[in-house]
Amino acid sequence: YRVEYLNYETLSDHGWDLGDDDLFEKAADADLSPEDYGVLSFTDDRNLLAAAEKSGYAWPFACRGGACANCAIAVVEGEVEMPSNHILSQEMVDRGLRLSCISVPKTEELKILYNVKSLPGLDELRL
Ligand code: FES
């Protein structure tokens, strides 16, 4: 799998928007640190949080069990498999939000934003 990731917190610093079509192109050109932007490559069916940690990155989490939404990500391209969801509303799921601690890639390539905790609606969910 090839997972291109971007720290949501960098968007406001650069005046970017989640809906920008060329968001990841802009990120690639912006000389961001590897913590904020890069690519995770792995072959096994691990969850995205574990994949980030294996590469040495500390993405937000708390419960690791799909119950707190601290680990939420926004999937911009590609699909992940999320075996259960007891916390995100259907509306959030429709917007592409997933829980990285339990979500495994379903497509070879993914583009995701992590650290999306300041997205509207997520604040109240976090424990
Ligand atoms: Fe709590 Fe993922 S860490 S839902």
PDB file of C-alpha atoms and ligand atoms in Angstrom:
ATOM      1  CA  TYR A   1       0.000   0.000   0.000  1.00  0.00           C
ATOM      2  CA  ARG A   2       1.008   3.562  -0.607  1.00  0.00           C
ATOM      3  CA  VAL A   3      -0.524   6.020   1.821  1.00  0.00           C
ATOM      4  CA  GLU A   4       0.140   9.692   1.234  1.00  0.00           C
ATOM      5  CA  TYR A   5      -0.514  11.595   4.442  1.00  0.00           C
ATOM      6  CA  LEU A   6      -0.809  15.221   5.406  1.00  0.00           C
ATOM      7  CA  ASN A   7      -1.176  16.856   8.790  1.00  0.00           C
ATOM      8  CA  TYR A   8      -4.476  18.726   8.847  1.00  0.00           C
ATOM      9  CA  GLU A   9      -2.955  21.376  11.098  1.00  0.00           C
ATOM     10  CA  THR A  10      -0.691  22.534   8.265  1.00  0.00           C
ATOM     11  CA  LEU A  11      -3.673  23.635   6.159  1.00  0.00           C
ATOM     12  CA  SER A  12      -4.456  26.799   8.087  1.00  0.00           C
ATOM     13  CA  ASP A  13      -0.741  27.716   8.226  1.00  0.00           C
ATOM     14  CA  HIS A  14      -0.641  27.719   4.431  1.00  0.00           C
ATOM     15  CA  GLY A  15      -4.128  28.981   3.687  1.00  0.00           C
ATOM     16  CA  TRP A  16      -5.108  25.635   2.115  1.00  0.00           C
ATOM     17  CA  ASP A  17      -8.543  24.125   2.224  1.00  0.00           C
ATOM     18  CA  LEU A  18      -9.661  20.534   2.671  1.00  0.00           C
ATOM     19  CA  GLY A  19     -11.608  20.846  -0.581  1.00  0.00           C
ATOM     20  CA  ASP A  20      -8.627  21.996  -2.688  1.00  0.00           C
ATOM     21  CA  ASP A  21      -8.264  19.629  -5.645  1.00  0.00           C
ATOM     22  CA  ASP A  22      -4.519  20.036  -5.674  1.00  0.00           C
ATOM     23  CA  LEU A  23      -4.046  19.938  -1.913  1.00  0.00           C
ATOM     24  CA  PHE A  24      -1.549  17.071  -1.988  1.00  0.00           C
ATOM     25  CA  GLU A  25       0.377  18.576  -4.904  1.00  0.00           C
ATOM     26  CA  LYS A  26       0.688  21.793  -2.948  1.00  0.00           C
ATOM     27  CA  ALA A  27       1.787  19.868   0.125  1.00  0.00           C
ATOM     28  CA  ALA A  28       4.393  17.975  -1.899  1.00  0.00           C
ATOM     29  CA  ASP A  29       5.836  21.275  -3.132  1.00  0.00           C
ATOM     30  CA  ALA A  30       5.754  23.020   0.227  1.00  0.00           C
ATOM     31  CA  ASP A  31       8.846  21.512   1.804  1.00  0.00           C
ATOM     32  CA  LEU A  32       6.949  20.231   4.840  1.00  0.00           C
ATOM     33  CA  SER A  33       8.676  18.131   7.468  1.00  0.00           C
ATOM     34  CA  PRO A  34       8.315  14.321   7.176  1.00  0.00           C
ATOM     35  CA  GLU A  35       6.054  14.383  10.233  1.00  0.00           C
ATOM     36  CA  ASP A  36       3.579  16.615   8.413  1.00  0.00           C
ATOM     37  CA  TYR A  37       3.652  15.229   4.898  1.00  0.00           C
ATOM     38  CA  GLY A  38       4.942  12.086   3.269  1.00  0.00           C
ATOM     39  CA  VAL A  39       4.192   8.555   2.157  1.00  0.00           C
ATOM     40  CA  LEU A  40       3.802   5.375   4.176  1.00  0.00           C
ATOM     41  CA  SER A  41       4.559   2.163   2.292  1.00  0.00           C
ATOM     42  CA  PHE A  42       3.658  -1.226   3.678  1.00  0.00           C
ATOM     43  CA  THR A  43       2.417  -4.569   2.405  1.00  0.00           C
ATOM     44  CA  ASP A  44       0.513  -6.176   5.271  1.00  0.00           C
ATOM     45  CA  ASP A  45      -3.027  -5.384   6.399  1.00  0.00           C
ATOM     46  CA  ARG A  46      -2.114  -3.176   9.312  1.00  0.00           C
ATOM     47  CA  ASN A  47      -4.213  -0.261  10.475  1.00  0.00           C
ATOM     48  CA  LEU A  48      -3.133   3.231   9.482  1.00  0.00           C
ATOM     49  CA  LEU A  49      -2.201   4.323  12.985  1.00  0.00           C
ATOM     50  CA  ALA A  50       0.103   1.310  13.345  1.00  0.00           C
ATOM     51  CA  ALA A  51       1.586   1.979   9.905  1.00  0.00           C
ATOM     52  CA  ALA A  52       2.420   5.538  10.894  1.00  0.00           C
ATOM     53  CA  GLU A  53       3.940   4.400  14.168  1.00  0.00           C
ATOM     54  CA  LYS A  54       6.028   1.759  12.424  1.00  0.00           C
ATOM     55  CA  SER A  55       7.513   4.594  10.389  1.00  0.00           C
ATOM     56  CA  GLY A  56       8.260   6.497  13.550  1.00  0.00           C
ATOM     57  CA  TYR A  57       5.417   9.004  13.519  1.00  0.00           C
ATOM     58  CA  ALA A  58       3.250   9.893  16.490  1.00  0.00           C
ATOM     59  CA  TRP A  59      -0.287  10.406  15.219  1.00  0.00           C
ATOM     60  CA  PRO A  60      -2.959  11.271  17.774  1.00  0.00           C
ATOM     61  CA  PHE A  61      -4.816   8.430  19.471  1.00  0.00           C
ATOM     62  CA  ALA A  62      -6.171   7.465  22.864  1.00  0.00           C
ATOM     63  CA  CYS A  63      -8.191   4.236  23.054  1.00  0.00           C
ATOM     64  CA  ARG A  64      -6.900   2.288  20.017  1.00  0.00           C
ATOM     65  CA  GLY A  65     -10.253   0.562  19.988  1.00  0.00           C
ATOM     66  CA  GLY A  66     -12.512   2.699  17.844  1.00  0.00           C
ATOM     67  CA  ALA A  67     -14.233   4.425  20.746  1.00  0.00           C
ATOM     68  CA  CYS A  68     -12.796   7.910  21.163  1.00  0.00           C
ATOM     69  CA  ALA A  69     -12.238   9.564  17.749  1.00  0.00           C
ATOM     70  CA  ASN A  70      -8.893  11.070  18.783  1.00  0.00           C
ATOM     71  CA  CYS A  71      -7.292   9.161  15.916  1.00  0.00           C
ATOM     72  CA  ALA A  72      -9.722  10.420  13.263  1.00  0.00           C
ATOM     73  CA  ILE A  73      -8.485  10.903   9.713  1.00  0.00           C
ATOM     74  CA  ALA A  74     -10.115  12.209   6.553  1.00  0.00           C
ATOM     75  CA  VAL A  75      -9.780   9.946   3.536  1.00  0.00           C
ATOM     76  CA  VAL A  76      -9.401  12.180   0.481  1.00  0.00           C
ATOM     77  CA  GLU A  77      -8.638   9.481  -2.103  1.00  0.00           C
ATOM     78  CA  GLY A  78      -8.946   5.706  -2.001  1.00  0.00           C
ATOM     79  CA  GLU A  79     -10.834   3.556   0.459  1.00  0.00           C
ATOM     80  CA  VAL A  80     -10.242   1.997   3.838  1.00  0.00           C
ATOM     81  CA  GLU A  81     -12.035  -0.798   5.627  1.00  0.00           C
ATOM     82  CA  MET A  82     -13.332   0.207   9.056  1.00  0.00           C
ATOM     83  CA  PRO A  83     -14.688  -2.908  10.780  1.00  0.00           C
ATOM     84  CA  SER A  84     -16.782  -1.073  13.334  1.00  0.00           C
ATOM     85  CA  ASN A  85     -17.861   2.433  14.142  1.00  0.00           C
ATOM     86  CA  HIS A  86     -19.639   3.412  17.308  1.00  0.00           C
ATOM     87  CA  ILE A  87     -18.674   7.024  17.421  1.00  0.00           C
ATOM     88  CA  LEU A  88     -18.622   8.776  14.047  1.00  0.00           C
ATOM     89  CA  SER A  89     -21.986   9.941  12.742  1.00  0.00           C
ATOM     90  CA  GLN A  90     -23.137   8.776   9.329  1.00  0.00           C
ATOM     91  CA  GLU A  91     -22.680  12.337   8.136  1.00  0.00           C
ATOM     92  CA  MET A  92     -19.016  12.250   9.208  1.00  0.00           C
ATOM     93  CA  VAL A  93     -18.465   8.913   7.528  1.00  0.00           C
ATOM     94  CA  ASP A  94     -20.046  10.331   4.379  1.00  0.00           C
ATOM     95  CA  ARG A  95     -17.532  13.184   4.563  1.00  0.00           C
ATOM     96  CA  GLY A  96     -14.710  10.630   4.509  1.00  0.00           C
ATOM     97  CA  LEU A  97     -13.854  10.556   8.190  1.00  0.00           C
ATOM     98  CA  ARG A  98     -12.486   7.292   9.551  1.00  0.00           C
ATOM     99  CA  LEU A  99     -10.736   6.052  12.679  1.00  0.00           C
ATOM    100  CA  SER A 100      -7.079   5.342  11.918  1.00  0.00           C
ATOM    101  CA  CYS A 101      -6.660   2.927  14.840  1.00  0.00           C
ATOM    102  CA  ILE A 102      -9.000   0.373  13.263  1.00  0.00           C
ATOM    103  CA  SER A 103      -8.980   1.282   9.566  1.00  0.00           C
ATOM    104  CA  VAL A 104      -7.025  -0.824   7.099  1.00  0.00           C
ATOM    105  CA  PRO A 105      -6.368   0.136   3.446  1.00  0.00           C
ATOM    106  CA  LYS A 106      -8.744  -1.315   0.886  1.00  0.00           C
ATOM    107  CA  THR A 107      -7.182   0.340  -2.162  1.00  0.00           C
ATOM    108  CA  GLU A 108      -3.507   0.240  -3.154  1.00  0.00           C
ATOM    109  CA  GLU A 109      -3.230   4.001  -2.924  1.00  0.00           C
ATOM    110  CA  LEU A 110      -4.650   6.348  -0.347  1.00  0.00           C
ATOM    111  CA  LYS A 111      -4.501  10.018   0.392  1.00  0.00           C
ATOM    112  CA  ILE A 112      -5.422  10.955   3.924  1.00  0.00           C
ATOM    113  CA  LEU A 113      -5.326  13.863   6.311  1.00  0.00           C
ATOM    114  CA  TYR A 114      -4.478  12.973   9.864  1.00  0.00           C
ATOM    115  CA  ASN A 115      -4.812  15.089  12.995  1.00  0.00           C
ATOM    116  CA  VAL A 116      -8.253  16.287  11.916  1.00  0.00           C
ATOM    117  CA  LYS A 117      -9.471  16.745  15.469  1.00  0.00           C
ATOM    118  CA  SER A 118     -10.288  20.406  14.898  1.00  0.00           C
ATOM    119  CA  LEU A 119     -12.737  19.586  12.107  1.00  0.00           C
ATOM    120  CA  PRO A 120     -16.254  20.697  13.015  1.00  0.00           C
ATOM    121  CA  GLY A 121     -18.147  18.035  14.915  1.00  0.00           C
ATOM    122  CA  LEU A 122     -15.148  16.020  16.030  1.00  0.00           C
ATOM    123  CA  ASP A 123     -14.314  18.107  19.069  1.00  0.00           C
ATOM    124  CA  GLU A 124     -17.314  16.941  21.061  1.00  0.00           C
ATOM    125  CA  LEU A 125     -16.594  13.297  20.294  1.00  0.00           C
ATOM    126  CA  ARG A 126     -13.115  13.123  21.710  1.00  0.00           C
ATOM    127  CA  LEU A 127     -12.793  11.742  25.194  1.00  0.00           C
TER     128      LEU A 127
HETATM  129 FE1  FES B   1      -9.752   5.981  19.945  1.00  0.00          FE
HETATM  130 FE2  FES B   1      -8.960   5.393  17.476  1.00  0.00          FE
HETATM  131  S1  FES B   1      -7.738   5.862  19.177  1.00  0.00           S
HETATM  132  S2  FES B   1     -10.964   5.663  18.189  1.00  0.00           S
END
